[in-house]
């Protein structure tokens, strides 16, 4: 049998008091940052802490205060998409930047199944987080309802229909999609299609609505293919399907940059030149846009700012401050793909 490990004993506040030659109460006041401690006593306690290697038991302190100092980032996406979608990483980093400055930990919770939904809801009910940022929520999302029912301070990135009336930060996906589609029409394209994605959430539905509004009477439902996720693979498959339906297609709006990258590969494999034969535009201005050859015309959305703002909305609720809805600006970034 392998030798058993001896658990290292943690230094306690009593050890600090002994080393400092002071009372436990004085040491406790220094550790908790309270006033009414002489400079000499504070210095003695700090020296004793360094001497005995004392680390404050935050779990015990948080139990007394009934707070965890943790905020959940709930991401409702398949595991595989986490590594393909740069926006998720940017949202995470933006939220973490704000929370770390406020001395909160970010806890990532991934939902990829109904079982995950139940597991995460149970985790939230245990009081292990003080708030939540919810990314990629679907219409009538059960996790969003659980957050509301538990009274957890929360904010959405985006705001799909059928979800609870909680604070959110978003962009105007419909207006942005309409703007870039109109720009594509302005290049002289006559047969314009769309690879639509994620129609069960506000971003996908609104991008489709904006595309349709831009085309008006020229909209052809046969030139729209629908897929559940924003992925390169669905872009590849979707463009192949559009080419089968309409070989003379000369313009494409892809619902995300990853989708557009896949579509561009399909076009080039079919012998179509981009943008000479087919102009293509995307959405996000993510790293996918710069990987494409030619580089992708797209909508720039501030993913990191979405994360930062959502975290600020959650912290505002924890502190009892107003947390109004925020709609952030987007811009068209026009490159060589159209």
Short mmCIF file of C-alpha atoms in Angstrom, two decimals:
data_model
loop_
_atom_site.label_atom_id
_atom_site.label_comp_id
_atom_site.label_asym_id
_atom_site.label_seq_id
_atom_site.Cartn_x
_atom_site.Cartn_y
_atom_site.Cartn_z
CA UNK A 1 0.00 0.00 0.00
CA UNK A 2 1.28 3.52 -0.75
CA UNK A 3 2.23 5.48 2.34
CA UNK A 4 -0.57 7.67 3.68
CA UNK A 5 -0.10 11.39 3.33
CA UNK A 6 0.12 13.52 6.41
CA UNK A 7 -2.16 16.52 6.10
CA UNK A 8 -0.29 19.75 6.66
CA UNK A 9 -1.73 21.65 9.60
CA UNK A 10 -2.87 25.15 8.72
CA UNK A 11 -1.82 28.00 10.94
CA UNK A 12 -4.72 29.43 12.94
CA UNK A 13 -5.55 32.84 14.31
CA UNK A 14 -4.50 31.51 17.73
CA UNK A 15 -1.02 30.79 16.35
CA UNK A 16 -0.81 34.39 15.12
CA UNK A 17 -1.92 35.69 18.54
CA UNK A 18 0.72 33.61 20.31
CA UNK A 19 3.48 34.71 17.93
CA UNK A 20 2.44 38.38 18.21
CA UNK A 21 1.94 38.27 21.97
CA UNK A 22 -1.52 39.80 21.57
CA UNK A 23 -5.10 38.74 22.19
CA UNK A 24 -7.09 36.79 19.66
CA UNK A 25 -9.56 39.68 19.43
CA UNK A 26 -6.82 42.14 18.44
CA UNK A 27 -5.52 39.77 15.77
CA UNK A 28 -9.08 39.27 14.47
CA UNK A 29 -9.59 43.03 14.12
CA UNK A 30 -6.36 43.36 12.13
CA UNK A 31 -7.18 40.41 9.87
CA UNK A 32 -10.67 41.77 9.14
CA UNK A 33 -9.40 45.28 8.45
CA UNK A 34 -11.21 46.87 11.37
CA UNK A 35 -10.27 50.18 12.96
CA UNK A 36 -9.21 50.92 16.52
CA UNK A 37 -5.94 48.98 16.36
CA UNK A 38 -2.69 50.75 17.17
CA UNK A 39 -0.02 50.92 14.45
CA UNK A 40 2.32 48.94 16.72
CA UNK A 41 -0.22 46.13 17.20
CA UNK A 42 -1.04 46.05 13.49
CA UNK A 43 2.66 45.73 12.61
CA UNK A 44 3.15 42.97 15.21
CA UNK A 45 0.21 41.01 13.79
CA UNK A 46 1.44 41.39 10.21
CA UNK A 47 4.89 40.13 11.23
CA UNK A 48 3.33 37.18 13.07
CA UNK A 49 1.18 36.29 10.05
CA UNK A 50 4.29 36.13 7.88
CA UNK A 51 6.11 34.11 10.54
CA UNK A 52 3.50 31.37 11.01
CA UNK A 53 2.17 31.38 7.42
CA UNK A 54 -1.42 32.20 8.35
CA UNK A 55 -3.99 32.36 5.53
CA UNK A 56 -7.45 33.73 6.30
CA UNK A 57 -10.25 31.18 6.01
CA UNK A 58 -12.44 32.99 3.48
CA UNK A 59 -14.97 30.17 3.40
CA UNK A 60 -15.71 30.56 7.10
CA UNK A 61 -15.89 34.36 6.80
CA UNK A 62 -18.24 34.12 3.83
CA UNK A 63 -20.47 31.67 5.70
CA UNK A 64 -20.90 34.20 8.50
CA UNK A 65 -21.57 37.03 6.03
CA UNK A 66 -23.81 34.82 3.84
CA UNK A 67 -21.89 35.61 0.70
CA UNK A 68 -19.62 33.55 -1.56
CA UNK A 69 -17.70 36.33 -3.37
CA UNK A 70 -18.29 34.32 -6.55
CA UNK A 71 -20.28 35.11 -9.70
CA UNK A 72 -21.37 32.39 -12.14
CA UNK A 73 -20.86 32.76 -15.88
CA UNK A 74 -23.55 30.44 -17.28
CA UNK A 75 -22.85 29.53 -20.91
CA UNK A 76 -25.65 27.72 -22.74
CA UNK A 77 -23.60 26.21 -25.58
CA UNK A 78 -22.23 22.79 -26.63
CA UNK A 79 -18.77 22.07 -25.25
CA UNK A 80 -17.25 22.00 -28.75
CA UNK A 81 -18.44 25.52 -29.52
CA UNK A 82 -16.57 27.02 -26.57
CA UNK A 83 -13.30 26.60 -28.45
CA UNK A 84 -14.67 27.68 -31.83
CA UNK A 85 -16.51 30.87 -30.85
CA UNK A 86 -14.07 33.69 -29.95
CA UNK A 87 -16.94 35.83 -28.65
CA UNK A 88 -17.48 33.54 -25.66
CA UNK A 89 -13.84 33.91 -24.65
CA UNK A 90 -14.03 37.70 -25.02
CA UNK A 91 -17.21 37.89 -22.93
CA UNK A 92 -15.59 35.71 -20.25
CA UNK A 93 -12.44 37.84 -20.11
CA UNK A 94 -14.45 41.08 -20.01
CA UNK A 95 -16.59 39.84 -17.14
CA UNK A 96 -13.58 38.50 -15.26
CA UNK A 97 -11.79 41.85 -15.56
CA UNK A 98 -14.61 43.66 -13.76
CA UNK A 99 -15.18 40.96 -11.16
CA UNK A 100 -11.53 40.52 -10.26
CA UNK A 101 -11.21 44.24 -9.56
CA UNK A 102 -14.18 43.90 -7.20
CA UNK A 103 -12.57 40.86 -5.49
CA UNK A 104 -15.06 38.36 -6.89
CA UNK A 105 -14.23 35.00 -8.42
CA UNK A 106 -15.71 33.99 -11.77
CA UNK A 107 -17.16 30.46 -11.86
CA UNK A 108 -17.88 29.07 -15.35
CA UNK A 109 -20.89 26.76 -15.69
CA UNK A 110 -21.49 25.09 -19.05
CA UNK A 111 -24.93 23.84 -20.12
CA UNK A 112 -24.88 21.30 -22.95
CA UNK A 113 -27.87 19.11 -22.01
CA UNK A 114 -31.07 18.96 -19.99
CA UNK A 115 -29.10 17.15 -17.28
CA UNK A 116 -26.68 20.09 -17.17
CA UNK A 117 -29.61 22.45 -16.68
CA UNK A 118 -30.81 20.52 -13.61
CA UNK A 119 -27.27 20.25 -12.24
CA UNK A 120 -26.60 23.97 -12.62
CA UNK A 121 -29.98 24.92 -11.12
CA UNK A 122 -29.20 22.75 -8.07
CA UNK A 123 -25.75 24.35 -7.78
CA UNK A 124 -27.24 27.84 -7.84
CA UNK A 125 -29.80 26.94 -5.17
CA UNK A 126 -26.96 26.02 -2.80
CA UNK A 127 -25.94 29.65 -2.32
CA UNK A 128 -22.50 29.00 -3.81
CA UNK A 129 -22.59 32.16 -5.96
CA UNK A 130 -23.79 35.69 -5.27
CA UNK A 131 -24.92 36.37 -8.85
CA UNK A 132 -24.88 35.16 -12.45
CA UNK A 133 -24.11 36.34 -15.97
CA UNK A 134 -26.12 34.30 -18.50
CA UNK A 135 -24.77 33.91 -22.04
CA UNK A 136 -26.58 32.39 -25.05
CA UNK A 137 -29.90 31.89 -23.27
CA UNK A 138 -32.63 30.33 -25.39
CA UNK A 139 -36.28 31.29 -25.53
CA UNK A 140 -38.02 30.14 -22.32
CA UNK A 141 -34.65 29.08 -20.89
CA UNK A 142 -35.21 27.01 -17.69
CA UNK A 143 -31.95 28.24 -16.15
CA UNK A 144 -33.04 31.85 -16.51
CA UNK A 145 -36.31 30.98 -14.79
CA UNK A 146 -34.42 29.21 -12.01
CA UNK A 147 -32.25 32.29 -11.47
CA UNK A 148 -35.37 34.45 -11.21
CA UNK A 149 -37.13 32.08 -8.82
CA UNK A 150 -34.07 31.89 -6.56
CA UNK A 151 -33.74 35.67 -6.51
CA UNK A 152 -30.09 35.52 -7.64
CA UNK A 153 -28.82 38.88 -8.95
CA UNK A 154 -28.32 38.22 -12.66
CA UNK A 155 -27.88 39.78 -16.09
CA UNK A 156 -28.24 38.41 -19.60
CA UNK A 157 -25.88 38.97 -22.47
CA UNK A 158 -28.67 39.38 -25.02
CA UNK A 159 -32.34 38.98 -24.16
CA UNK A 160 -34.27 36.19 -25.89
CA UNK A 161 -38.08 36.29 -25.84
CA UNK A 162 -39.82 34.28 -23.16
CA UNK A 163 -37.08 34.79 -20.57
CA UNK A 164 -37.64 36.52 -17.20
CA UNK A 165 -37.57 40.29 -17.01
CA UNK A 166 -34.00 40.56 -15.74
CA UNK A 167 -31.37 43.22 -16.53
CA UNK A 168 -29.46 42.65 -19.76
CA UNK A 169 -26.85 44.09 -22.07
CA UNK A 170 -27.19 43.59 -25.81
CA UNK A 171 -26.57 44.99 -29.26
CA UNK A 172 -29.20 45.84 -31.88
CA UNK A 173 -28.71 42.72 -34.00
CA UNK A 174 -31.60 43.53 -36.32
CA UNK A 175 -30.37 47.03 -37.19
CA UNK A 176 -26.79 45.83 -37.66
CA UNK A 177 -27.85 42.95 -39.93
CA UNK A 178 -30.00 45.28 -41.97
CA UNK A 179 -27.15 47.76 -42.34
CA UNK A 180 -24.59 45.27 -43.62
CA UNK A 181 -27.13 43.57 -45.92
CA UNK A 182 -27.97 46.94 -47.46
CA UNK A 183 -24.25 47.52 -47.96
CA UNK A 184 -24.02 44.15 -49.72
CA UNK A 185 -27.00 45.04 -51.93
CA UNK A 186 -25.22 48.28 -52.79
CA UNK A 187 -22.39 46.35 -54.44
CA UNK A 188 -24.82 45.31 -57.18
CA UNK A 189 -25.68 41.78 -56.02
CA UNK A 190 -28.97 40.43 -57.41
CA UNK A 191 -29.45 37.00 -55.80
CA UNK A 192 -28.66 37.27 -52.10
CA UNK A 193 -29.09 34.45 -49.64
CA UNK A 194 -28.54 33.91 -45.94
CA UNK A 195 -27.08 31.17 -43.80
CA UNK A 196 -29.20 31.77 -40.68
CA UNK A 197 -28.18 30.30 -37.34
CA UNK A 198 -29.36 30.10 -33.74
CA UNK A 199 -32.94 31.11 -34.46
CA UNK A 200 -33.96 29.97 -30.97
CA UNK A 201 -32.25 32.99 -29.41
CA UNK A 202 -32.54 36.72 -29.94
CA UNK A 203 -29.27 37.21 -31.82
CA UNK A 204 -30.08 34.69 -34.53
CA UNK A 205 -33.71 35.68 -34.90
CA UNK A 206 -32.92 39.40 -35.01
CA UNK A 207 -30.15 38.97 -37.59
CA UNK A 208 -32.57 37.10 -39.80
CA UNK A 209 -35.20 39.82 -39.32
CA UNK A 210 -32.70 42.53 -40.27
CA UNK A 211 -31.65 40.62 -43.39
CA UNK A 212 -35.24 40.16 -44.47
CA UNK A 213 -36.07 43.83 -43.86
CA UNK A 214 -33.13 44.96 -45.98
CA UNK A 215 -34.21 42.88 -48.96
CA UNK A 216 -37.89 43.82 -48.74
CA UNK A 217 -39.74 42.53 -51.80
CA UNK A 218 -36.54 40.92 -53.09
CA UNK A 219 -36.50 38.48 -50.17
CA UNK A 220 -36.65 34.85 -51.32
CA UNK A 221 -37.30 32.25 -48.59
CA UNK A 222 -35.67 29.60 -50.79
CA UNK A 223 -32.38 31.45 -50.39
CA UNK A 224 -32.34 31.03 -46.62
CA UNK A 225 -30.92 27.93 -44.94
CA UNK A 226 -31.27 27.45 -41.18
CA UNK A 227 -28.91 25.82 -38.68
CA UNK A 228 -28.93 25.58 -34.87
CA UNK A 229 -25.45 26.95 -34.09
CA UNK A 230 -22.90 29.53 -35.23
CA UNK A 231 -20.23 27.14 -36.53
CA UNK A 232 -17.78 26.81 -39.40
CA UNK A 233 -19.18 23.39 -40.25
CA UNK A 234 -22.72 24.67 -40.65
CA UNK A 235 -21.40 27.51 -42.82
CA UNK A 236 -19.72 25.01 -45.12
CA UNK A 237 -22.84 22.84 -45.29
CA UNK A 238 -25.16 25.82 -45.66
CA UNK A 239 -23.26 27.32 -48.59
CA UNK A 240 -23.23 23.98 -50.38
CA UNK A 241 -27.01 23.81 -49.97
CA UNK A 242 -27.49 27.38 -51.26
CA UNK A 243 -25.41 26.57 -54.33
CA UNK A 244 -27.58 23.53 -55.01
CA UNK A 245 -30.74 25.63 -54.70
CA UNK A 246 -29.46 28.59 -56.69
CA UNK A 247 -26.21 28.15 -58.66
CA UNK A 248 -26.40 31.81 -59.76
CA UNK A 249 -26.36 33.16 -56.20
CA UNK A 250 -24.02 36.17 -56.01
CA UNK A 251 -24.34 37.45 -52.42
CA UNK A 252 -24.48 35.84 -48.97
CA UNK A 253 -25.06 37.13 -45.46
CA UNK A 254 -23.72 34.62 -42.94
CA UNK A 255 -25.09 34.92 -39.40
CA UNK A 256 -21.59 34.91 -37.85
CA UNK A 257 -17.96 35.11 -38.92
CA UNK A 258 -17.42 31.40 -38.22
CA UNK A 259 -20.38 30.60 -40.48
CA UNK A 260 -19.03 32.98 -43.13
CA UNK A 261 -15.60 31.32 -43.02
CA UNK A 262 -17.19 27.95 -43.70
CA UNK A 263 -19.27 29.42 -46.51
CA UNK A 264 -16.19 30.98 -48.09
CA UNK A 265 -14.44 27.61 -48.10
CA UNK A 266 -17.44 26.03 -49.85
CA UNK A 267 -17.49 28.80 -52.45
CA UNK A 268 -13.80 28.47 -53.21
CA UNK A 269 -14.03 24.68 -53.40
CA UNK A 270 -16.85 25.08 -55.94
CA UNK A 271 -14.68 27.32 -58.11
CA UNK A 272 -16.47 30.58 -57.21
CA UNK A 273 -14.27 33.61 -56.68
CA UNK A 274 -14.83 35.84 -53.65
CA UNK A 275 -15.84 38.64 -54.14
CA UNK A 276 -15.83 38.57 -57.97
CA UNK A 277 -18.51 35.91 -58.32
CA UNK A 278 -20.03 35.93 -54.85
CA UNK A 279 -19.81 38.64 -52.21
CA UNK A 280 -20.04 37.46 -48.62
CA UNK A 281 -20.46 39.25 -45.28
CA UNK A 282 -20.48 38.02 -41.71
CA UNK A 283 -21.18 39.21 -38.18
CA UNK A 284 -18.97 39.69 -35.06
CA UNK A 285 -15.58 40.91 -36.37
CA UNK A 286 -13.97 38.03 -34.53
CA UNK A 287 -10.64 36.36 -35.30
CA UNK A 288 -12.46 34.32 -37.96
CA UNK A 289 -12.88 37.48 -40.05
CA UNK A 290 -9.13 38.01 -40.30
CA UNK A 291 -8.38 34.35 -41.03
CA UNK A 292 -10.49 34.42 -44.18
CA UNK A 293 -8.87 35.05 -47.55
CA UNK A 294 -9.97 37.56 -48.65
CA UNK A 295 -10.62 39.07 -45.23
CA UNK A 296 -14.25 39.30 -44.23
CA UNK A 297 -16.60 42.28 -44.31
CA UNK A 298 -18.58 42.07 -41.09
CA UNK A 299 -20.28 43.77 -38.14
CA UNK A 300 -18.05 44.59 -35.20
CA UNK A 301 -19.73 43.86 -31.88
CA UNK A 302 -17.87 44.65 -28.63
CA UNK A 303 -17.87 41.17 -27.06
CA UNK A 304 -15.47 42.09 -24.26
CA UNK A 305 -17.55 45.15 -23.38
CA UNK A 306 -20.68 42.99 -23.31
CA UNK A 307 -19.00 40.83 -20.67
CA UNK A 308 -17.78 43.81 -18.66
CA UNK A 309 -21.17 45.49 -18.72
CA UNK A 310 -23.04 42.32 -17.73
CA UNK A 311 -20.72 41.89 -14.74
CA UNK A 312 -21.28 45.52 -13.75
CA UNK A 313 -25.06 45.00 -13.88
CA UNK A 314 -24.78 42.01 -11.54
CA UNK A 315 -22.53 43.87 -9.08
CA UNK A 316 -24.93 46.82 -9.11
CA UNK A 317 -27.79 44.55 -8.03
CA UNK A 318 -25.70 43.02 -5.25
CA UNK A 319 -24.98 46.53 -3.98
CA UNK A 320 -28.62 47.61 -4.24
CA UNK A 321 -27.95 50.03 -7.10
CA UNK A 322 -29.93 50.55 -10.34
CA UNK A 323 -29.06 48.14 -13.15
CA UNK A 324 -30.67 49.52 -16.32
CA UNK A 325 -30.78 47.75 -19.68
CA UNK A 326 -27.77 48.61 -21.85
CA UNK A 327 -27.67 48.49 -25.67
CA UNK A 328 -24.15 48.85 -27.10
CA UNK A 329 -23.12 50.23 -30.48
CA UNK A 330 -21.95 48.18 -33.45
CA UNK A 331 -20.13 49.24 -36.62
CA UNK A 332 -19.71 47.89 -40.14
CA UNK A 333 -16.13 46.84 -40.94
CA UNK A 334 -15.83 46.67 -44.71
CA UNK A 335 -13.04 44.51 -46.13
CA UNK A 336 -12.42 42.62 -49.38
CA UNK A 337 -14.94 39.75 -49.19
CA UNK A 338 -17.71 41.83 -50.74
#
